[in-house]
Short mmCIF file of C-alpha atoms in Angstrom, two decimals:
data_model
loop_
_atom_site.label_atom_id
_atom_site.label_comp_id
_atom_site.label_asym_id
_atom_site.label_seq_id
_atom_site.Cartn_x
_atom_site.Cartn_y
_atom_site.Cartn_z
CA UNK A 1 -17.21 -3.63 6.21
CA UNK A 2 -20.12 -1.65 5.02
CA UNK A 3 -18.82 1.64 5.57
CA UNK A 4 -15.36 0.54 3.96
CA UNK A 5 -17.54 -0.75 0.98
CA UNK A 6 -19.12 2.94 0.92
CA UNK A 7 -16.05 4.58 0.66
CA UNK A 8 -14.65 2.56 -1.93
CA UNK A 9 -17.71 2.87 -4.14
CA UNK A 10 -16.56 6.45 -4.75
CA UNK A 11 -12.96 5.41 -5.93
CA UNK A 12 -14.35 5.75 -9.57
CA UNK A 13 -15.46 9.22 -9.15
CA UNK A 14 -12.40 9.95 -7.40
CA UNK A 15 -9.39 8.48 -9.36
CA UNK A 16 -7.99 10.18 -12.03
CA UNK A 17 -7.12 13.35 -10.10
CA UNK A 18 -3.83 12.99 -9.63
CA UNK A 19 -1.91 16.08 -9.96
CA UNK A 20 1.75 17.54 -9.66
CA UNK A 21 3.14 20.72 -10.40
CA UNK A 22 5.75 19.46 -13.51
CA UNK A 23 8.87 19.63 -11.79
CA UNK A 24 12.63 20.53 -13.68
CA UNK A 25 14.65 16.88 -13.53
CA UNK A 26 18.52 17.69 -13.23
CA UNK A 27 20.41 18.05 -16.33
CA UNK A 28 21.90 14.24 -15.67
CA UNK A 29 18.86 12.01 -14.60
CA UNK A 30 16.75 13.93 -17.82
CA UNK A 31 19.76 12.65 -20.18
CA UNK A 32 19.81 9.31 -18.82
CA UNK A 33 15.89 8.59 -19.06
CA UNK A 34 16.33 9.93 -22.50
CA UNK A 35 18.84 7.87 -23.26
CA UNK A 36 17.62 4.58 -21.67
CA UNK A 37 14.23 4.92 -23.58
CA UNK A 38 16.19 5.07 -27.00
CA UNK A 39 17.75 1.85 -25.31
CA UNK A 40 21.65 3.88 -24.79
CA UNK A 41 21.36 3.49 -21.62
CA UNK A 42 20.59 0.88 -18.80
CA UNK A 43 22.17 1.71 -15.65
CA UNK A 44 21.65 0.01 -12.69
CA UNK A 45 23.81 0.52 -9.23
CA UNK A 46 20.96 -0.25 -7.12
CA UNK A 47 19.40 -3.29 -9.09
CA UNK A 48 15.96 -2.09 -9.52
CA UNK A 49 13.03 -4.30 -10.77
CA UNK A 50 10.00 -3.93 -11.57
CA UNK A 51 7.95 -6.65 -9.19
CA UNK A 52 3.99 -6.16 -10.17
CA UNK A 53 1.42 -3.73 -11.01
CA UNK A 54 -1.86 -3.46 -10.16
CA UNK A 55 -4.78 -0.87 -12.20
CA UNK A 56 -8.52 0.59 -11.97
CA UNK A 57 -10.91 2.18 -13.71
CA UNK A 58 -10.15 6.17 -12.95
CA UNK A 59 -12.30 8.97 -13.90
CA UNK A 60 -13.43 10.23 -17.74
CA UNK A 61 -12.07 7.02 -18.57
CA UNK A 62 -8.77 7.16 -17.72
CA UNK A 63 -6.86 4.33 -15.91
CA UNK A 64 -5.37 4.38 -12.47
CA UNK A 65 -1.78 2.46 -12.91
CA UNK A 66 -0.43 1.14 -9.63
CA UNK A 67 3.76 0.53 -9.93
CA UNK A 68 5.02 -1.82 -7.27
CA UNK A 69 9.34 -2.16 -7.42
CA UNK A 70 12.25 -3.06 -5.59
CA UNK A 71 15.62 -1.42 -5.40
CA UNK A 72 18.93 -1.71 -2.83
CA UNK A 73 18.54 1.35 -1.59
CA UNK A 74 21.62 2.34 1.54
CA UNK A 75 20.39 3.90 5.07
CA UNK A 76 18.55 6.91 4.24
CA UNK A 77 19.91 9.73 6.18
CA UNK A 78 16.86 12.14 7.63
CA UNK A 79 16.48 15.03 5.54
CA UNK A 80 18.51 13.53 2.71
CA UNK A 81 16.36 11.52 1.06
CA UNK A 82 16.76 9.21 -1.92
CA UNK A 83 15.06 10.08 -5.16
CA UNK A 84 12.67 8.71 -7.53
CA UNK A 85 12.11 10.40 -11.14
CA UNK A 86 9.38 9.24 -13.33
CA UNK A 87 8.88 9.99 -16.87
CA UNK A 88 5.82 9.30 -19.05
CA UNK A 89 6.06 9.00 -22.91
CA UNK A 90 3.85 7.92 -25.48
CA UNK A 91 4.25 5.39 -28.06
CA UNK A 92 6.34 7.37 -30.36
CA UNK A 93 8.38 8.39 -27.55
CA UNK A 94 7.34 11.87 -27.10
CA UNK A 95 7.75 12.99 -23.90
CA UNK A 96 4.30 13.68 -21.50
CA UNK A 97 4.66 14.02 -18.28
CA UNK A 98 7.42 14.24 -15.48
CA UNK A 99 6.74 13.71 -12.18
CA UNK A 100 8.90 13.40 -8.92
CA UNK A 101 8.63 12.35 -5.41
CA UNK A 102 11.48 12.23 -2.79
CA UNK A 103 11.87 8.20 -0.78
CA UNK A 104 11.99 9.15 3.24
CA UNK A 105 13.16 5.19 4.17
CA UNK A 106 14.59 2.47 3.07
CA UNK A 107 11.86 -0.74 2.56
CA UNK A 108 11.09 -3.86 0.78
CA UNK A 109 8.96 -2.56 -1.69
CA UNK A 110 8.14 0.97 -3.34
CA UNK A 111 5.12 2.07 -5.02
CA UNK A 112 3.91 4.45 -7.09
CA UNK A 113 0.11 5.31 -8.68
CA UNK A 114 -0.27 7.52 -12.12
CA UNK A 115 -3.44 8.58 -14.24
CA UNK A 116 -3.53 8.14 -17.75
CA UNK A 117 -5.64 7.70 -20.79
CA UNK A 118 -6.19 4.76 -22.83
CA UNK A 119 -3.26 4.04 -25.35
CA UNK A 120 0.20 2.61 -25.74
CA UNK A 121 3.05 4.41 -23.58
CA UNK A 122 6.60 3.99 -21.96
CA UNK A 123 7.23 4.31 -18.00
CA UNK A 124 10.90 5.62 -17.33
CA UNK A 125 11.73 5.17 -13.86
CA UNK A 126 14.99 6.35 -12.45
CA UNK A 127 15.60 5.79 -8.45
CA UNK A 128 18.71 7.67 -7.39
CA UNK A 129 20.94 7.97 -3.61
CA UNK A 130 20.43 11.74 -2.64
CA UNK A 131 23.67 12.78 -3.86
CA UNK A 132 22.60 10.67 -7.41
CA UNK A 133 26.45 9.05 -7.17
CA UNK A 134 24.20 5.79 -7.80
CA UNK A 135 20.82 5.65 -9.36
CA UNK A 136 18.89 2.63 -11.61
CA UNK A 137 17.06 3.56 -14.39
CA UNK A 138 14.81 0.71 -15.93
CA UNK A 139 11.60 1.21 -18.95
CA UNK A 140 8.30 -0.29 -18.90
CA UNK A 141 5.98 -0.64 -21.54
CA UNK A 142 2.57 -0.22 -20.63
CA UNK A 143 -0.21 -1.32 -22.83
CA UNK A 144 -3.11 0.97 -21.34
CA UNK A 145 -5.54 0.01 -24.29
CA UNK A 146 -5.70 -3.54 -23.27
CA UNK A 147 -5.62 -3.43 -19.07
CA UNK A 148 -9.29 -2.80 -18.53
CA UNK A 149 -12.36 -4.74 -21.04
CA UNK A 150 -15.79 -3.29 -20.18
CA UNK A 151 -16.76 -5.15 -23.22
CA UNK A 152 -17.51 -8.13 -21.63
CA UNK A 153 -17.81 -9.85 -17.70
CA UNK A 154 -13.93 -9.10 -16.21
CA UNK A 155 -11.89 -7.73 -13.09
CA UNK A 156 -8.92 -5.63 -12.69
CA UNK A 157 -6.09 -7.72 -11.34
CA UNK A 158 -7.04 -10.00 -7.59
CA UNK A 159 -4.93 -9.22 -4.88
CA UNK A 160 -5.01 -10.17 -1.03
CA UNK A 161 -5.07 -7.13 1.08
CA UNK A 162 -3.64 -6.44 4.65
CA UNK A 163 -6.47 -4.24 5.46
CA UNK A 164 -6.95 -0.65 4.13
CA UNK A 165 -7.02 2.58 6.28
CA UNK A 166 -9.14 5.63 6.12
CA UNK A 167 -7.39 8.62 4.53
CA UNK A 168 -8.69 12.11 5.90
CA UNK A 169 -8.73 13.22 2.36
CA UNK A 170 -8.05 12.17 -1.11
CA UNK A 171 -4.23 12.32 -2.00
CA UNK A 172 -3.65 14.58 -4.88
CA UNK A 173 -0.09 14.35 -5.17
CA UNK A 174 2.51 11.94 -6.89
CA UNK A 175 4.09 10.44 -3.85
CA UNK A 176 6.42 7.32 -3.56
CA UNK A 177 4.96 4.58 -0.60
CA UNK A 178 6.34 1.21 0.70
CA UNK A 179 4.34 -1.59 -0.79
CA UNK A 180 1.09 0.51 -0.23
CA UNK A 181 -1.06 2.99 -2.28
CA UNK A 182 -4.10 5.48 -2.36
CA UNK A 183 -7.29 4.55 -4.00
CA UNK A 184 -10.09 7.22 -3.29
CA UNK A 185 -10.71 7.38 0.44
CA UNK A 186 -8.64 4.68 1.70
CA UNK A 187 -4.82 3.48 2.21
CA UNK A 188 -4.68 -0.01 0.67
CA UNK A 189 -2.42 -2.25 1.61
CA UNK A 190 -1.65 -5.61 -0.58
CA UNK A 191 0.87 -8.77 -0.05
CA UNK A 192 2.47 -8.31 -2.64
CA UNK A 193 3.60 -11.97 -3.38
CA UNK A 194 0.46 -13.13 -2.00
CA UNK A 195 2.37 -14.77 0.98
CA UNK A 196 -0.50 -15.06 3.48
CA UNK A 197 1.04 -15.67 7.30
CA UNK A 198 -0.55 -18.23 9.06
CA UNK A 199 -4.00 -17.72 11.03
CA UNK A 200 -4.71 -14.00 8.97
CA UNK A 201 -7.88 -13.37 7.65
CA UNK A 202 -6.55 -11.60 4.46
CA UNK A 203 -9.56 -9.75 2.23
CA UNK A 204 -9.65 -10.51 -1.84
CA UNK A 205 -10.30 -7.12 -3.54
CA UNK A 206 -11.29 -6.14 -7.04
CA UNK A 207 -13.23 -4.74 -9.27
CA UNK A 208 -15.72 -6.28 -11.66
CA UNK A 209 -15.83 -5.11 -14.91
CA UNK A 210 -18.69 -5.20 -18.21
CA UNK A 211 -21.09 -6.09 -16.20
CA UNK A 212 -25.07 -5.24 -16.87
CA UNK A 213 -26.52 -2.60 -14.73
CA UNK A 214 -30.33 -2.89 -14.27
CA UNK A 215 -32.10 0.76 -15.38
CA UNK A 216 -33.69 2.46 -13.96
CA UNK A 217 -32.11 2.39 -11.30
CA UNK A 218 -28.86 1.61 -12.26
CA UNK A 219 -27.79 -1.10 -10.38
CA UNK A 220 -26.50 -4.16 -10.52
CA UNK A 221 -27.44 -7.63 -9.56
CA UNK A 222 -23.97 -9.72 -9.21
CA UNK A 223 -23.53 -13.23 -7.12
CA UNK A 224 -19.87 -14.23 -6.07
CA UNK A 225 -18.83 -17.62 -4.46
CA UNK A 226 -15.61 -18.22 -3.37
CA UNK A 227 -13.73 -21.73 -2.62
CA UNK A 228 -9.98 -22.54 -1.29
CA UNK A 229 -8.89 -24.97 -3.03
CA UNK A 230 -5.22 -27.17 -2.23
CA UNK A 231 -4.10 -29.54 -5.25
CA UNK A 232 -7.64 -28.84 -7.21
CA UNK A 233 -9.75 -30.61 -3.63
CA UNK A 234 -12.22 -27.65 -2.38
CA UNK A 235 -11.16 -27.53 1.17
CA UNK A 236 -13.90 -24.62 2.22
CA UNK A 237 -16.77 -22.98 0.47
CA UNK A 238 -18.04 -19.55 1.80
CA UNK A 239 -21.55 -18.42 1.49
CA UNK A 240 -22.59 -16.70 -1.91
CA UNK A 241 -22.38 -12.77 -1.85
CA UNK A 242 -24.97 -10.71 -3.68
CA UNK A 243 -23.69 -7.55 -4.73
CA UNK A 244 -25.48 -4.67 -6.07
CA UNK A 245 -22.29 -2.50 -6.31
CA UNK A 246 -19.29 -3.74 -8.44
CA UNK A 247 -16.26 -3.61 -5.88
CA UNK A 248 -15.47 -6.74 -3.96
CA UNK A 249 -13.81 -6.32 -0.84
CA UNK A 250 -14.56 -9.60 1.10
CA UNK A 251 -12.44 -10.98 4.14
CA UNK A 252 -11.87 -14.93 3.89
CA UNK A 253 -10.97 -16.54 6.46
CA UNK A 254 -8.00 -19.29 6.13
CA UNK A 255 -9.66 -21.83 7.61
CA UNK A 256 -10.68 -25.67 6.61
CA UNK A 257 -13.98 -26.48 9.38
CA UNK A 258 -13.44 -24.52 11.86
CA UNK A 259 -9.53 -25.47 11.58
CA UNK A 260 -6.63 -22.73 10.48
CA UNK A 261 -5.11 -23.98 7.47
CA UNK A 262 -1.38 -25.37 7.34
CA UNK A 263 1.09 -23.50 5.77
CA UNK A 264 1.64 -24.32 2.12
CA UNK A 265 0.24 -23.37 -1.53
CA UNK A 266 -3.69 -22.98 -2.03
CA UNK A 267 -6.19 -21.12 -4.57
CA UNK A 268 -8.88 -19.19 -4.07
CA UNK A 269 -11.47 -20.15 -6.52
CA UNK A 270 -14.00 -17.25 -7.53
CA UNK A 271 -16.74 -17.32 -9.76
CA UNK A 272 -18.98 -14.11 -10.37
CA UNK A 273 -22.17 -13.94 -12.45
CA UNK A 274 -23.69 -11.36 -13.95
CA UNK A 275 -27.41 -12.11 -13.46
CA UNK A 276 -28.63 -9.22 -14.76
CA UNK A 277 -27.11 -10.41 -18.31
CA UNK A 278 -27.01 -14.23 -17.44
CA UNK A 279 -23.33 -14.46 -17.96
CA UNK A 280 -20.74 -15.52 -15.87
CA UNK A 281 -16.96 -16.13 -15.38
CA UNK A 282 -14.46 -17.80 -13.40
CA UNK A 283 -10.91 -16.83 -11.87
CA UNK A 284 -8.07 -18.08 -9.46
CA UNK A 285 -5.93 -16.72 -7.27
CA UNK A 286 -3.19 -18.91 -6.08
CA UNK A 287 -1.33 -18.06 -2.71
CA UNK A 288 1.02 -19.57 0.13
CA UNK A 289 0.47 -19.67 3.72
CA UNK A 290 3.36 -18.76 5.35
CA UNK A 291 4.45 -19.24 9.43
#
């Protein structure tokens, strides 16, 4: 775990770098976007949703916005793939940035990372057969001045992982994944419901935000406990962490003494304090355990 931690400590100096050469949308997907962000337009063949989103703290400020969606997709053929078009606008509805990836296979999920500033904008997504005889487009507004609080002790978003796999190099590209996604040095995979199968040892992962580094040498000084809880009982209470980075990436174990725990609903208390400023806060994140 210590050389996973390592490469995740760079993710801040590392996200943010997205980059795509602005492609030229087809006369017919850039009318519909343009005419389903005015609200003309809402067309959906292949009943796409928008499922959850996840976000970090990117380079020069910026914020690293993680889309996660489903859409009924037919057999992909091999080299005819399906399409996904992304437009970004800003609060006015100017147009600022398109970006496009082809879809190789057909899969549960699909998911998609962008870079942007703080501020108020509109996500149009538009997912599309090869031949674009049936495409969804759906619009998502994105308050990016409000996702991330440095101001005082917070996280981004808690989410169980699968694991994560080492990347040979950063991913510069806008791609479209399968319930997956690049953050710095590493493939990260999340359960996306937070369905949990029975006897895993899932890892919670997040960031810690606002909290007080110690100068001069700039670290920080951080204790997190964790407890599953079923029905508000504590069922198993892990040993305290003390963290002098501000990542969390911490297997638990689904297990009540020694036993694995039975399928059903549980939380996973948290509570993280900031002892370099003495303050402290506490979060949940609620999960099944599936057979």
């Amino acid at each position: 775990m210590t050389k996973k931690l390592t490469g995740i400590l760079i993710i801040l100096s590392l996200l943010g770098f997205l980059m795509a050469k602005e492609p030229k949308f087809p006369k017919g997907v850039s009318s519909a976007l343009e005419k389903a962000v005015k609200g003309e337009l809402m067309r959906d063949d292949l009943h796409l949703t928008f499922v959850r989103d996840l976000y970090y703290p990117a380079q020069g400020g910026d914020i690293y916005f993680v889309q996660f969606v489903k859409a009924e997709l037919p057999q992909i053929e091999e080299g005819k793939p399906a399409h996904i078009f992304l437009r970004l606008y800003d609060k006015k509805g100017k147009k600022l940035e398109d970006l496009y990836a082809p879809i190789d296979k057909v899969s549960e999920f699909y998911s998609f990372p962008i870079t942007f500033a703080p501020g108020k904008y509109k996500i149009a997504v538009l997912i599309g057969t090869n031949d674009l005889k049936k495409f969804s487009v759906k619009i998502k507004a994105v308050d990016g001045d409000n996702l991330l609080n440095f101001r005082r002790l917070s996280t981004t978003p808690i989410v169980f992982l699968k694991g994560m796999e080492k990347l040979p190099e950063p991913i510069k590209e806008f791609r479209c994944y399968h319930g997956e996604f690049p953050l710095g040095l590493y493939m990260v995979k999340p359960y996306i419901y937070e369905k949990v199968p029975a006897g895993s040892t899932p890892a919670v992962f997040f960031f810690i935000l606002g909290a007080q580094a110690q100068k001069p040498a700039n670290t920080y000084n951080i204790v997190v406990s964790y407890q599953i809880k079923k029905e508000g009982k504590a069922l198993t209470k892990f040993p305290k962490q003390q963290l002098t980075y501000s990542v969390v990436y911490q297997p638990i174990p689904l297990k009540s003494h020694g036993a694995p725990l039975e399928p059903g609903l549980y939380t996973l208390h948290i509570k993280i304090q900031d002892m370099n400023a003495r303050t402290d806060i506490e979060k949940n994140l609620n999960f099944e355990i599936i057979k």
